[in-house]
Structures are given as structure tokens and as C-alpha cells.
JSON list of C-alpha atoms in Angstrom, two decimals:
[
{"chain": "A", "resi": 293, "resn": "MET", "atom": "CA", "xyz": [-0.01, 0.02, -0.03]},
{"chain": "A", "resi": 294, "resn": "GLY", "atom": "CA", "xyz": [1.49, 3.36, -0.98]},
{"chain": "A", "resi": 295, "resn": "TYR", "atom": "CA", "xyz": [1.32, 6.59, 0.94]},
{"chain": "A", "resi": 296, "resn": "VAL", "atom": "CA", "xyz": [-2.16, 8.05, 1.38]},
{"chain": "A", "resi": 297, "resn": "SER", "atom": "CA", "xyz": [-2.38, 11.84, 1.43]},
{"chain": "A", "resi": 298, "resn": "LYS", "atom": "CA", "xyz": [-4.71, 13.76, 3.77]},
{"chain": "A", "resi": 299, "resn": "ALA", "atom": "CA", "xyz": [-6.80, 14.89, 0.83]},
{"chain": "A", "resi": 300, "resn": "ARG", "atom": "CA", "xyz": [-7.18, 11.32, -0.44]},
{"chain": "A", "resi": 301, "resn": "ALA", "atom": "CA", "xyz": [-8.06, 10.04, 3.08]},
{"chain": "A", "resi": 302, "resn": "GLU", "atom": "CA", "xyz": [-10.78, 12.67, 3.41]},
{"chain": "A", "resi": 303, "resn": "GLN", "atom": "CA", "xyz": [-12.22, 11.52, 0.07]},
{"chain": "A", "resi": 304, "resn": "ILE", "atom": "CA", "xyz": [-12.20, 7.90, 1.02]},
{"chain": "A", "resi": 305, "resn": "MET", "atom": "CA", "xyz": [-13.78, 8.58, 4.47]},
{"chain": "A", "resi": 306, "resn": "SER", "atom": "CA", "xyz": [-16.43, 10.87, 2.92]},
{"chain": "A", "resi": 307, "resn": "GLU", "atom": "CA", "xyz": [-17.58, 7.99, 0.71]},
{"chain": "A", "resi": 308, "resn": "ARG", "atom": "CA", "xyz": [-17.62, 4.97, 3.06]},
{"chain": "A", "resi": 309, "resn": "GLY", "atom": "CA", "xyz": [-18.81, 3.97, 6.45]},
{"chain": "A", "resi": 310, "resn": "TRP", "atom": "CA", "xyz": [-19.98, 6.37, 9.22]},
{"chain": "A", "resi": 311, "resn": "LEU", "atom": "CA", "xyz": [-19.37, 9.87, 7.80]},
{"chain": "A", "resi": 312, "resn": "PRO", "atom": "CA", "xyz": [-21.55, 9.64, 4.68]},
{"chain": "A", "resi": 313, "resn": "LEU", "atom": "CA", "xyz": [-24.57, 9.06, 6.91]},
{"chain": "A", "resi": 314, "resn": "LEU", "atom": "CA", "xyz": [-24.11, 12.40, 8.71]},
{"chain": "A", "resi": 315, "resn": "PRO", "atom": "CA", "xyz": [-24.71, 16.10, 7.92]},
{"chain": "A", "resi": 316, "resn": "GLU", "atom": "CA", "xyz": [-22.21, 17.71, 5.63]},
{"chain": "A", "resi": 317, "resn": "ALA", "atom": "CA", "xyz": [-21.11, 20.42, 8.11]},
{"chain": "A", "resi": 318, "resn": "PHE", "atom": "CA", "xyz": [-20.30, 17.75, 10.72]},
{"chain": "A", "resi": 319, "resn": "ARG", "atom": "CA", "xyz": [-18.52, 15.62, 8.21]},
{"chain": "A", "resi": 320, "resn": "THR", "atom": "CA", "xyz": [-16.47, 18.54, 7.04]},
{"chain": "A", "resi": 321, "resn": "GLU", "atom": "CA", "xyz": [-15.43, 19.50, 10.63]},
{"chain": "A", "resi": 322, "resn": "VAL", "atom": "CA", "xyz": [-14.51, 15.96, 11.51]},
{"chain": "A", "resi": 323, "resn": "LEU", "atom": "CA", "xyz": [-12.26, 15.69, 8.56]},
{"chain": "A", "resi": 324, "resn": "ARG", "atom": "CA", "xyz": [-10.72, 19.11, 9.12]},
{"chain": "A", "resi": 325, "resn": "ARG", "atom": "CA", "xyz": [-9.90, 18.36, 12.79]},
{"chain": "A", "resi": 326, "resn": "SER", "atom": "CA", "xyz": [-8.70, 14.81, 12.17]},
{"chain": "A", "resi": 327, "resn": "ILE", "atom": "CA", "xyz": [-4.95, 13.86, 12.03]},
{"chain": "A", "resi": 328, "resn": "LEU", "atom": "CA", "xyz": [-3.54, 11.52, 9.46]},
{"chain": "A", "resi": 329, "resn": "LEU", "atom": "CA", "xyz": [-1.69, 8.65, 11.07]},
{"chain": "A", "resi": 330, "resn": "HIS", "atom": "CA", "xyz": [0.42, 5.80, 9.54]},
{"chain": "A", "resi": 331, "resn": "PHE", "atom": "CA", "xyz": [1.04, 2.54, 11.42]},
{"chain": "A", "resi": 332, "resn": "ALA", "atom": "CA", "xyz": [3.50, -0.25, 10.55]},
{"chain": "A", "resi": 333, "resn": "PRO", "atom": "CA", "xyz": [2.47, -3.90, 10.64]},
{"chain": "A", "resi": 334, "resn": "GLY", "atom": "CA", "xyz": [2.06, -5.08, 14.21]},
{"chain": "A", "resi": 335, "resn": "GLU", "atom": "CA", "xyz": [1.98, -1.52, 15.60]},
{"chain": "A", "resi": 336, "resn": "THR", "atom": "CA", "xyz": [-0.61, -0.84, 18.28]},
{"chain": "A", "resi": 337, "resn": "VAL", "atom": "CA", "xyz": [-3.13, 1.96, 17.85]},
{"chain": "A", "resi": 338, "resn": "PHE", "atom": "CA", "xyz": [-4.35, 1.61, 21.43]},
{"chain": "A", "resi": 339, "resn": "ARG", "atom": "CA", "xyz": [-4.32, -1.04, 24.20]},
{"chain": "A", "resi": 340, "resn": "LEU", "atom": "CA", "xyz": [-6.71, -2.19, 26.87]},
{"chain": "A", "resi": 341, "resn": "ASP", "atom": "CA", "xyz": [-6.80, 0.25, 29.84]},
{"chain": "A", "resi": 342, "resn": "ASP", "atom": "CA", "xyz": [-5.04, 3.06, 27.88]},
{"chain": "A", "resi": 343, "resn": "PRO", "atom": "CA", "xyz": [-6.41, 6.44, 29.04]},
{"chain": "A", "resi": 344, "resn": "ALA", "atom": "CA", "xyz": [-9.49, 7.83, 27.36]},
{"chain": "A", "resi": 345, "resn": "GLY", "atom": "CA", "xyz": [-8.90, 9.16, 23.88]},
{"chain": "A", "resi": 346, "resn": "GLY", "atom": "CA", "xyz": [-10.59, 10.06, 20.65]},
{"chain": "A", "resi": 347, "resn": "VAL", "atom": "CA", "xyz": [-11.83, 7.97, 17.71]},
{"chain": "A", "resi": 348, "resn": "TYR", "atom": "CA", "xyz": [-9.95, 6.41, 14.80]},
{"chain": "A", "resi": 349, "resn": "GLY", "atom": "CA", "xyz": [-11.13, 5.89, 11.22]},
{"chain": "A", "resi": 350, "resn": "LEU", "atom": "CA", "xyz": [-9.66, 3.23, 8.98]},
{"chain": "A", "resi": 351, "resn": "VAL", "atom": "CA", "xyz": [-8.66, 4.72, 5.65]},
{"chain": "A", "resi": 352, "resn": "ALA", "atom": "CA", "xyz": [-6.51, 2.00, 4.15]},
{"chain": "A", "resi": 353, "resn": "GLY", "atom": "CA", "xyz": [-4.81, -1.23, 5.33]},
{"chain": "A", "resi": 354, "resn": "THR", "atom": "CA", "xyz": [-6.21, -3.53, 8.00]},
{"chain": "A", "resi": 355, "resn": "VAL", "atom": "CA", "xyz": [-6.54, -3.45, 11.80]},
{"chain": "A", "resi": 356, "resn": "SER", "atom": "CA", "xyz": [-7.43, -6.17, 14.19]},
{"chain": "A", "resi": 357, "resn": "ALA", "atom": "CA", "xyz": [-9.84, -5.54, 17.12]},
{"chain": "A", "resi": 358, "resn": "SER", "atom": "CA", "xyz": [-9.40, -7.59, 20.27]},
{"chain": "A", "resi": 359, "resn": "LEU", "atom": "CA", "xyz": [-12.17, -7.33, 22.78]},
{"chain": "A", "resi": 360, "resn": "ALA", "atom": "CA", "xyz": [-13.31, -9.00, 26.08]},
{"chain": "A", "resi": 361, "resn": "PRO", "atom": "CA", "xyz": [-15.51, -8.45, 29.08]},
{"chain": "A", "resi": 362, "resn": "ALA", "atom": "CA", "xyz": [-13.98, -6.59, 32.02]},
{"chain": "A", "resi": 363, "resn": "GLY", "atom": "CA", "xyz": [-11.22, -8.66, 33.76]},
{"chain": "A", "resi": 364, "resn": "VAL", "atom": "CA", "xyz": [-10.67, -11.06, 30.82]},
{"chain": "A", "resi": 365, "resn": "THR", "atom": "CA", "xyz": [-7.70, -10.90, 28.34]},
{"chain": "A", "resi": 366, "resn": "PRO", "atom": "CA", "xyz": [-8.94, -9.51, 25.02]},
{"chain": "A", "resi": 367, "resn": "ARG", "atom": "CA", "xyz": [-9.10, -12.01, 22.12]},
{"chain": "A", "resi": 368, "resn": "LEU", "atom": "CA", "xyz": [-9.17, -11.28, 18.40]},
{"chain": "A", "resi": 369, "resn": "ILE", "atom": "CA", "xyz": [-12.79, -10.66, 17.33]},
{"chain": "A", "resi": 370, "resn": "LEU", "atom": "CA", "xyz": [-12.77, -9.01, 13.94]},
{"chain": "A", "resi": 371, "resn": "LEU", "atom": "CA", "xyz": [-10.86, -6.99, 11.35]},
{"chain": "A", "resi": 372, "resn": "GLY", "atom": "CA", "xyz": [-11.61, -3.39, 10.71]},
{"chain": "A", "resi": 373, "resn": "VAL", "atom": "CA", "xyz": [-13.49, -2.37, 7.61]},
{"chain": "A", "resi": 374, "resn": "PRO", "atom": "CA", "xyz": [-12.27, 0.76, 5.61]},
{"chain": "A", "resi": 375, "resn": "GLY", "atom": "CA", "xyz": [-14.58, 3.66, 6.35]},
{"chain": "A", "resi": 376, "resn": "HIS", "atom": "CA", "xyz": [-15.42, 2.43, 9.82]},
{"chain": "A", "resi": 377, "resn": "TRP", "atom": "CA", "xyz": [-14.53, 4.40, 13.00]},
{"chain": "A", "resi": 378, "resn": "THR", "atom": "CA", "xyz": [-13.99, 3.09, 16.48]},
{"chain": "A", "resi": 379, "resn": "GLY", "atom": "CA", "xyz": [-12.93, 4.26, 19.92]},
{"chain": "A", "resi": 380, "resn": "GLU", "atom": "CA", "xyz": [-16.20, 6.01, 20.64]},
{"chain": "A", "resi": 381, "resn": "GLY", "atom": "CA", "xyz": [-16.62, 4.42, 24.11]},
{"chain": "A", "resi": 382, "resn": "CYS", "atom": "CA", "xyz": [-14.15, 6.84, 25.73]},
{"chain": "A", "resi": 383, "resn": "PHE", "atom": "CA", "xyz": [-16.09, 9.87, 24.46]},
{"chain": "A", "resi": 384, "resn": "LEU", "atom": "CA", "xyz": [-19.45, 8.46, 25.75]},
{"chain": "A", "resi": 385, "resn": "THR", "atom": "CA", "xyz": [-18.21, 7.09, 29.16]},
{"chain": "A", "resi": 386, "resn": "ARG", "atom": "CA", "xyz": [-14.89, 8.87, 29.96]},
{"chain": "A", "resi": 387, "resn": "LYS", "atom": "CA", "xyz": [-13.56, 5.36, 30.77]},
{"chain": "A", "resi": 388, "resn": "PRO", "atom": "CA", "xyz": [-10.26, 3.89, 29.65]},
{"chain": "A", "resi": 389, "resn": "ARG", "atom": "CA", "xyz": [-9.94, 1.83, 26.52]},
{"chain": "A", "resi": 390, "resn": "ARG", "atom": "CA", "xyz": [-11.95, -1.46, 26.65]},
{"chain": "A", "resi": 391, "resn": "GLY", "atom": "CA", "xyz": [-9.94, -3.33, 23.99]},
{"chain": "A", "resi": 392, "resn": "GLU", "atom": "CA", "xyz": [-6.97, -3.30, 21.70]},
{"chain": "A", "resi": 393, "resn": "LEU", "atom": "CA", "xyz": [-6.60, -2.10, 18.15]},
{"chain": "A", "resi": 394, "resn": "ARG", "atom": "CA", "xyz": [-3.58, -3.12, 16.13]},
{"chain": "A", "resi": 395, "resn": "ALA", "atom": "CA", "xyz": [-2.35, -2.71, 12.62]},
{"chain": "A", "resi": 396, "resn": "VAL", "atom": "CA", "xyz": [-2.12, -5.99, 10.70]},
{"chain": "A", "resi": 397, "resn": "VAL", "atom": "CA", "xyz": [-0.43, -4.57, 7.61]},
{"chain": "A", "resi": 398, "resn": "GLU", "atom": "CA", "xyz": [0.75, -1.07, 6.70]},
{"chain": "A", "resi": 399, "resn": "THR", "atom": "CA", "xyz": [-2.25, 0.98, 7.62]},
{"chain": "A", "resi": 400, "resn": "THR", "atom": "CA", "xyz": [-3.49, 4.57, 7.38]},
{"chain": "A", "resi": 401, "resn": "MET", "atom": "CA", "xyz": [-6.04, 6.07, 9.82]},
{"chain": "A", "resi": 402, "resn": "LEU", "atom": "CA", "xyz": [-7.63, 9.38, 10.63]},
{"chain": "A", "resi": 403, "resn": "HIS", "atom": "CA", "xyz": [-7.61, 10.30, 14.37]},
{"chain": "A", "resi": 404, "resn": "LEU", "atom": "CA", "xyz": [-10.18, 12.78, 15.80]},
{"chain": "A", "resi": 405, "resn": "PRO", "atom": "CA", "xyz": [-8.82, 13.63, 19.29]},
{"chain": "A", "resi": 406, "resn": "LEU", "atom": "CA", "xyz": [-11.04, 13.62, 22.34]},
{"chain": "A", "resi": 407, "resn": "ASP", "atom": "CA", "xyz": [-10.59, 17.32, 23.12]},
{"chain": "A", "resi": 408, "resn": "ALA", "atom": "CA", "xyz": [-11.72, 18.15, 19.51]},
{"chain": "A", "resi": 409, "resn": "MET", "atom": "CA", "xyz": [-14.85, 15.95, 20.00]},
{"chain": "A", "resi": 410, "resn": "ASP", "atom": "CA", "xyz": [-15.60, 17.77, 23.29]},
{"chain": "A", "resi": 411, "resn": "GLN", "atom": "CA", "xyz": [-15.25, 21.15, 21.65]},
{"chain": "A", "resi": 412, "resn": "MET", "atom": "CA", "xyz": [-17.62, 20.11, 18.87]},
{"chain": "A", "resi": 413, "resn": "ALA", "atom": "CA", "xyz": [-20.14, 18.68, 21.27]},
{"chain": "A", "resi": 414, "resn": "SER", "atom": "CA", "xyz": [-20.13, 21.78, 23.45]},
{"chain": "A", "resi": 415, "resn": "ARG", "atom": "CA", "xyz": [-21.33, 23.83, 20.45]},
{"chain": "A", "resi": 416, "resn": "ASP", "atom": "CA", "xyz": [-23.73, 21.25, 19.01]},
{"chain": "A", "resi": 417, "resn": "PRO", "atom": "CA", "xyz": [-25.51, 18.63, 21.22]},
{"chain": "A", "resi": 418, "resn": "ALA", "atom": "CA", "xyz": [-26.26, 16.65, 18.05]},
{"chain": "A", "resi": 419, "resn": "VAL", "atom": "CA", "xyz": [-22.60, 15.48, 18.08]},
{"chain": "A", "resi": 420, "resn": "VAL", "atom": "CA", "xyz": [-23.46, 13.00, 20.82]},
{"chain": "A", "resi": 421, "resn": "GLN", "atom": "CA", "xyz": [-26.09, 11.45, 18.61]},
{"chain": "A", "resi": 422, "resn": "HIS", "atom": "CA", "xyz": [-23.59, 11.28, 15.72]},
{"chain": "A", "resi": 423, "resn": "VAL", "atom": "CA", "xyz": [-21.14, 9.49, 17.87]},
{"chain": "A", "resi": 424, "resn": "ALA", "atom": "CA", "xyz": [-23.92, 7.16, 19.11]},
{"chain": "A", "resi": 425, "resn": "LEU", "atom": "CA", "xyz": [-24.51, 6.23, 15.48]},
{"chain": "A", "resi": 426, "resn": "MET", "atom": "CA", "xyz": [-20.89, 5.08, 15.36]},
{"chain": "A", "resi": 427, "resn": "LEU", "atom": "CA", "xyz": [-21.49, 2.93, 18.40]},
{"chain": "A", "resi": 428, "resn": "MET", "atom": "CA", "xyz": [-24.53, 1.36, 16.92]},
{"chain": "A", "resi": 429, "resn": "MET", "atom": "CA", "xyz": [-22.64, 0.49, 13.66]},
{"chain": "A", "resi": 430, "resn": "THR", "atom": "CA", "xyz": [-20.09, -1.25, 15.89]},
{"chain": "A", "resi": 431, "resn": "VAL", "atom": "CA", "xyz": [-22.86, -3.11, 17.70]},
{"chain": "A", "resi": 432, "resn": "GLU", "atom": "CA", "xyz": [-24.24, -4.26, 14.38]},
{"chain": "A", "resi": 433, "resn": "LEU", "atom": "CA", "xyz": [-20.86, -5.73, 13.54]},
{"chain": "A", "resi": 434, "resn": "LEU", "atom": "CA", "xyz": [-20.76, -7.49, 16.90]},
{"chain": "A", "resi": 435, "resn": "PHE", "atom": "CA", "xyz": [-24.30, -8.85, 16.30]},
{"chain": "A", "resi": 436, "resn": "ARG", "atom": "CA", "xyz": [-22.91, -10.49, 13.12]},
{"chain": "A", "resi": 437, "resn": "VAL", "atom": "CA", "xyz": [-20.00, -11.98, 15.04]},
{"chain": "A", "resi": 438, "resn": "ILE", "atom": "CA", "xyz": [-22.37, -13.39, 17.72]},
{"chain": "A", "resi": 439, "resn": "HIS", "atom": "CA", "xyz": [-24.67, -14.86, 15.07]},
{"chain": "A", "resi": 440, "resn": "ASP", "atom": "CA", "xyz": [-21.69, -16.53, 13.31]},
{"chain": "A", "resi": 441, "resn": "LEU", "atom": "CA", "xyz": [-20.26, -17.91, 16.53]},
{"chain": "A", "resi": 442, "resn": "GLN", "atom": "CA", "xyz": [-23.65, -19.59, 17.41]},
{"chain": "A", "resi": 443, "resn": "LYS", "atom": "CA", "xyz": [-23.47, -21.88, 14.37]},
{"chain": "A", "resi": 444, "resn": "PRO", "atom": "CA", "xyz": [-22.93, -25.40, 15.67]},
{"chain": "A", "resi": 445, "resn": "GLU", "atom": "CA", "xyz": [-20.73, -26.64, 12.83]},
{"chain": "A", "resi": 446, "resn": "ALA", "atom": "CA", "xyz": [-17.10, -25.61, 12.93]},
{"chain": "A", "resi": 447, "resn": "ASP", "atom": "CA", "xyz": [-16.76, -25.48, 9.08]},
{"chain": "A", "resi": 448, "resn": "ARG", "atom": "CA", "xyz": [-19.67, -23.00, 8.85]},
{"chain": "A", "resi": 449, "resn": "ARG", "atom": "CA", "xyz": [-18.13, -20.82, 11.60]},
{"chain": "A", "resi": 450, "resn": "VAL", "atom": "CA", "xyz": [-14.83, -20.90, 9.61]},
{"chain": "A", "resi": 451, "resn": "ALA", "atom": "CA", "xyz": [-16.58, -20.08, 6.45]},
{"chain": "A", "resi": 452, "resn": "SER", "atom": "CA", "xyz": [-18.31, -17.06, 8.21]},
{"chain": "A", "resi": 453, "resn": "VAL", "atom": "CA", "xyz": [-14.96, -15.69, 9.38]},
{"chain": "A", "resi": 454, "resn": "LEU", "atom": "CA", "xyz": [-13.37, -16.02, 5.95]},
{"chain": "A", "resi": 455, "resn": "GLN", "atom": "CA", "xyz": [-16.33, -14.47, 4.36]},
{"chain": "A", "resi": 456, "resn": "ARG", "atom": "CA", "xyz": [-16.25, -11.47, 6.71]},
{"chain": "A", "resi": 457, "resn": "THR", "atom": "CA", "xyz": [-12.67, -10.83, 5.88]},
{"chain": "A", "resi": 458, "resn": "THR", "atom": "CA", "xyz": [-13.69, -10.01, 2.30]},
{"chain": "A", "resi": 459, "resn": "TRP", "atom": "CA", "xyz": [-15.17, -6.75, 3.74]},
{"chain": "A", "resi": 460, "resn": "ILE", "atom": "CA", "xyz": [-11.60, -5.33, 3.90]},
{"chain": "A", "resi": 461, "resn": "GLY", "atom": "CA", "xyz": [-11.33, -5.64, 0.19]},
{"chain": "A", "resi": 462, "resn": "GLU", "atom": "CA", "xyz": [-10.09, -8.09, -2.50]},
{"chain": "A", "resi": 463, "resn": "THR", "atom": "CA", "xyz": [-6.75, -8.83, -0.85]},
{"chain": "A", "resi": 464, "resn": "PRO", "atom": "CA", "xyz": [-5.21, -11.91, 0.64]},
{"chain": "A", "resi": 465, "resn": "ILE", "atom": "CA", "xyz": [-6.49, -12.61, 4.13]},
{"chain": "A", "resi": 466, "resn": "PRO", "atom": "CA", "xyz": [-3.92, -11.17, 6.60]},
{"chain": "A", "resi": 467, "resn": "LEU", "atom": "CA", "xyz": [-4.53, -13.85, 9.28]},
{"chain": "A", "resi": 468, "resn": "THR", "atom": "CA", "xyz": [-2.78, -17.11, 10.27]},
{"chain": "A", "resi": 469, "resn": "GLN", "atom": "CA", "xyz": [-4.87, -20.28, 10.57]},
{"chain": "A", "resi": 470, "resn": "SER", "atom": "CA", "xyz": [-4.52, -20.04, 14.26]},
{"chain": "A", "resi": 471, "resn": "GLU", "atom": "CA", "xyz": [-6.01, -16.47, 14.20]},
{"chain": "A", "resi": 472, "resn": "VAL", "atom": "CA", "xyz": [-8.92, -17.68, 12.00]},
{"chain": "A", "resi": 473, "resn": "GLY", "atom": "CA", "xyz": [-9.40, -20.46, 14.62]},
{"chain": "A", "resi": 474, "resn": "VAL", "atom": "CA", "xyz": [-9.65, -17.90, 17.43]},
{"chain": "A", "resi": 475, "resn": "MET", "atom": "CA", "xyz": [-12.14, -15.85, 15.45]},
{"chain": "A", "resi": 476, "resn": "ALA", "atom": "CA", "xyz": [-14.19, -18.97, 14.62]},
{"chain": "A", "resi": 477, "resn": "ASN", "atom": "CA", "xyz": [-13.91, -20.73, 17.91]},
{"chain": "A", "resi": 478, "resn": "ALA", "atom": "CA", "xyz": [-12.37, -23.66, 16.07]},
{"chain": "A", "resi": 479, "resn": "SER", "atom": "CA", "xyz": [-9.31, -25.81, 16.44]},
{"chain": "A", "resi": 480, "resn": "ARG", "atom": "CA", "xyz": [-6.29, -25.59, 14.10]},
{"chain": "A", "resi": 481, "resn": "LYS", "atom": "CA", "xyz": [-7.24, -29.03, 12.82]},
{"chain": "A", "resi": 482, "resn": "GLN", "atom": "CA", "xyz": [-10.82, -27.89, 12.06]},
{"chain": "A", "resi": 483, "resn": "VAL", "atom": "CA", "xyz": [-9.59, -24.78, 10.29]},
{"chain": "A", "resi": 484, "resn": "ASN", "atom": "CA", "xyz": [-7.17, -26.85, 8.20]},
{"chain": "A", "resi": 485, "resn": "ALA", "atom": "CA", "xyz": [-9.89, -29.24, 7.17]},
{"chain": "A", "resi": 486, "resn": "SER", "atom": "CA", "xyz": [-12.27, -26.42, 6.29]},
{"chain": "A", "resi": 487, "resn": "ILE", "atom": "CA", "xyz": [-9.73, -24.49, 4.23]},
{"chain": "A", "resi": 488, "resn": "LYS", "atom": "CA", "xyz": [-8.94, -27.72, 2.35]},
{"chain": "A", "resi": 489, "resn": "ARG", "atom": "CA", "xyz": [-12.59, -28.33, 1.69]},
{"chain": "A", "resi": 490, "resn": "PHE", "atom": "CA", "xyz": [-13.24, -24.73, 0.49]},
{"chain": "A", "resi": 491, "resn": "SER", "atom": "CA", "xyz": [-10.22, -24.78, -1.66]},
{"chain": "A", "resi": 492, "resn": "GLU", "atom": "CA", "xyz": [-11.29, -28.11, -3.36]},
{"chain": "A", "resi": 493, "resn": "ALA", "atom": "CA", "xyz": [-14.64, -26.38, -3.99]},
{"chain": "A", "resi": 494, "resn": "GLY", "atom": "CA", "xyz": [-13.02, -23.52, -5.71]},
{"chain": "A", "resi": 495, "resn": "TRP", "atom": "CA", "xyz": [-14.11, -20.94, -3.14]},
{"chain": "A", "resi": 496, "resn": "LEU", "atom": "CA", "xyz": [-10.62, -19.83, -2.10]},
{"chain": "A", "resi": 497, "resn": "SER", "atom": "CA", "xyz": [-6.97, -20.40, -3.04]},
{"chain": "A", "resi": 498, "resn": "ASN", "atom": "CA", "xyz": [-4.51, -21.38, -0.39]},
{"chain": "A", "resi": 499, "resn": "THR", "atom": "CA", "xyz": [-0.77, -21.31, -0.19]},
{"chain": "A", "resi": 500, "resn": "TYR", "atom": "CA", "xyz": [1.58, -21.80, 2.74]},
{"chain": "A", "resi": 501, "resn": "ARG", "atom": "CA", "xyz": [1.28, -18.23, 3.95]},
{"chain": "A", "resi": 502, "resn": "SER", "atom": "CA", "xyz": [-1.77, -16.82, 2.21]},
{"chain": "A", "resi": 503, "resn": "ILE", "atom": "CA", "xyz": [-5.49, -17.37, 1.70]},
{"chain": "A", "resi": 504, "resn": "THR", "atom": "CA", "xyz": [-7.34, -15.55, -1.06]},
{"chain": "A", "resi": 505, "resn": "ILE", "atom": "CA", "xyz": [-11.12, -15.73, -1.30]},
{"chain": "A", "resi": 506, "resn": "THR", "atom": "CA", "xyz": [-12.26, -16.31, -4.90]},
{"chain": "A", "resi": 507, "resn": "ASN", "atom": "CA", "xyz": [-15.97, -16.98, -4.35]},
{"chain": "A", "resi": 508, "resn": "PRO", "atom": "CA", "xyz": [-17.31, -15.04, -1.23]},
{"chain": "A", "resi": 509, "resn": "GLY", "atom": "CA", "xyz": [-20.92, -15.60, -2.32]},
{"chain": "A", "resi": 510, "resn": "ALA", "atom": "CA", "xyz": [-20.51, -19.39, -2.12]},
{"chain": "A", "resi": 511, "resn": "LEU", "atom": "CA", "xyz": [-18.79, -19.11, 1.25]},
{"chain": "A", "resi": 512, "resn": "ARG", "atom": "CA", "xyz": [-21.62, -16.91, 2.54]},
{"chain": "A", "resi": 513, "resn": "ARG", "atom": "CA", "xyz": [-24.26, -19.29, 1.33]},
{"chain": "A", "resi": 514, "resn": "PHE", "atom": "CA", "xyz": [-22.47, -22.27, 2.88]},
{"chain": "A", "resi": 515, "resn": "ALA", "atom": "CA", "xyz": [-21.98, -20.35, 6.15]},
{"chain": "A", "resi": 516, "resn": "GLU", "atom": "CA", "xyz": [-25.73, -19.66, 6.34]},
{"chain": "A", "resi": 517, "resn": "GLY", "atom": "CA", "xyz": [-26.54, -23.28, 5.73]},
{"chain": "A", "resi": 518, "resn": "ASP", "atom": "CA", "xyz": [-27.48, -23.01, 2.02]},
{"chain": "A", "resi": 519, "resn": "GLY", "atom": "CA", "xyz": [-24.30, -24.60, 0.60]},
{"chain": "A", "resi": 520, "resn": "VAL", "atom": "CA", "xyz": [-23.45, -28.15, -0.22]},
{"chain": "A", "resi": 521, "resn": "ASP", "atom": "CA", "xyz": [-22.93, -30.42, 2.86]}
]
């Protein structure tokens, strides 16, 4: 992934995810106040229990989100989707970070600092509603994760995880088989068997270090119980 300029980042974020759903004046101010940040593979955006901070929008690249209830070590739950913003909990609750966000590959993000959000909210009470929309978009993603994890068959859970990774774009999946297993609540053996099955069906191509989805529609249908058993 090449360098992404602030102007290009603003264009991307104006067309995808949270910001296009909001009034133009608010969208313009968010982009004007946001800071362009670049993260190397493996670099942490924020950690569990970090002090309260602002929100981050994924422009390009991939981030992993690890979450858990209070008192439990966070586990990998999902990959960020370009255009999606996160970190809103601190603005709404004034509590420390409840999870971890980490760059998986070279990644570009926009960061709207907490003090900027407070200044905006002090002038316009609707800002709280706009941030609440960000929260509900995150909740919708977590509803999907819960739905997928409730599938009793391991291969359908694996298919669900692989299909969800296509939301990041048409790129090789930046996950190890062990990480797929964590996200799918499946053993390494179950993940291996599922990937072999899906490869033989022509739904993905698999090399030693890379998985590329070639038929996300077939994976989705199988994941929902409509595929061939």
C-alpha cells in the first residue's frame, strides 16, 4: 500500500462507512480536525486500559480488534472495515480503553482527538447522537460476530470468518490459521480441514502463507446453511 495523502484520506472517508450518513457540516469539521496517522504492521493503535482518547477511522490497510468483558484478556474478534470508525466508548463514558486495536499490515487512519470531540459537542449537542450512531454501527458488526459464533458446525463458523474478511477488500487474508481459529472458535485441525474443503470447492486459493477468497458468495451461502454439505 502506498502513501495516502490527507486529501485522499478525506475523500475515502467521505464515501464509506460512518461519515456519509451524517450532515455535511459535521462531516467537514470531523475531517478538518482529524490527524492523518500511519501504522507499521504489528503496531498498536491503542491497548486495553489506555487512558480515554478520541476515535480512529480506518482509511486503508487492516486493523485487528481484540475485545473481552472486564477482567478478561482480550481476544481477536474482527478485522476493521475501511470507512469504519472506532474508539467512541471513551467519548461516551470517559472510561479507559476497553479493547486493543492493532495494525495488521501497513495501515493509514484518521484520528479525531477527544478534546476536539468535546469542543464540537459543546457547540452542538447533536454531536453526541452522531457518535452514538458510530457505536450502533459497531454493535451491528458484533451482532454478526455473535450470530456466526452460534453456528454449531465448525466449518460454517470458519466459512463465516473467511467471508467477513472480504469486507476489507479483495486482498489476501492477513490472518494465520491459528487466528482464524480464534475468531471462529475452532481448532487448528478444524480450520485446516475447512480450508482444504473450501479450496477443493474452488471458493478460495490457499498457499503456505496466504489465503485468497475467490468466491465469497459461495462461502456466505455455505456459512448460512445453504451450501453443499
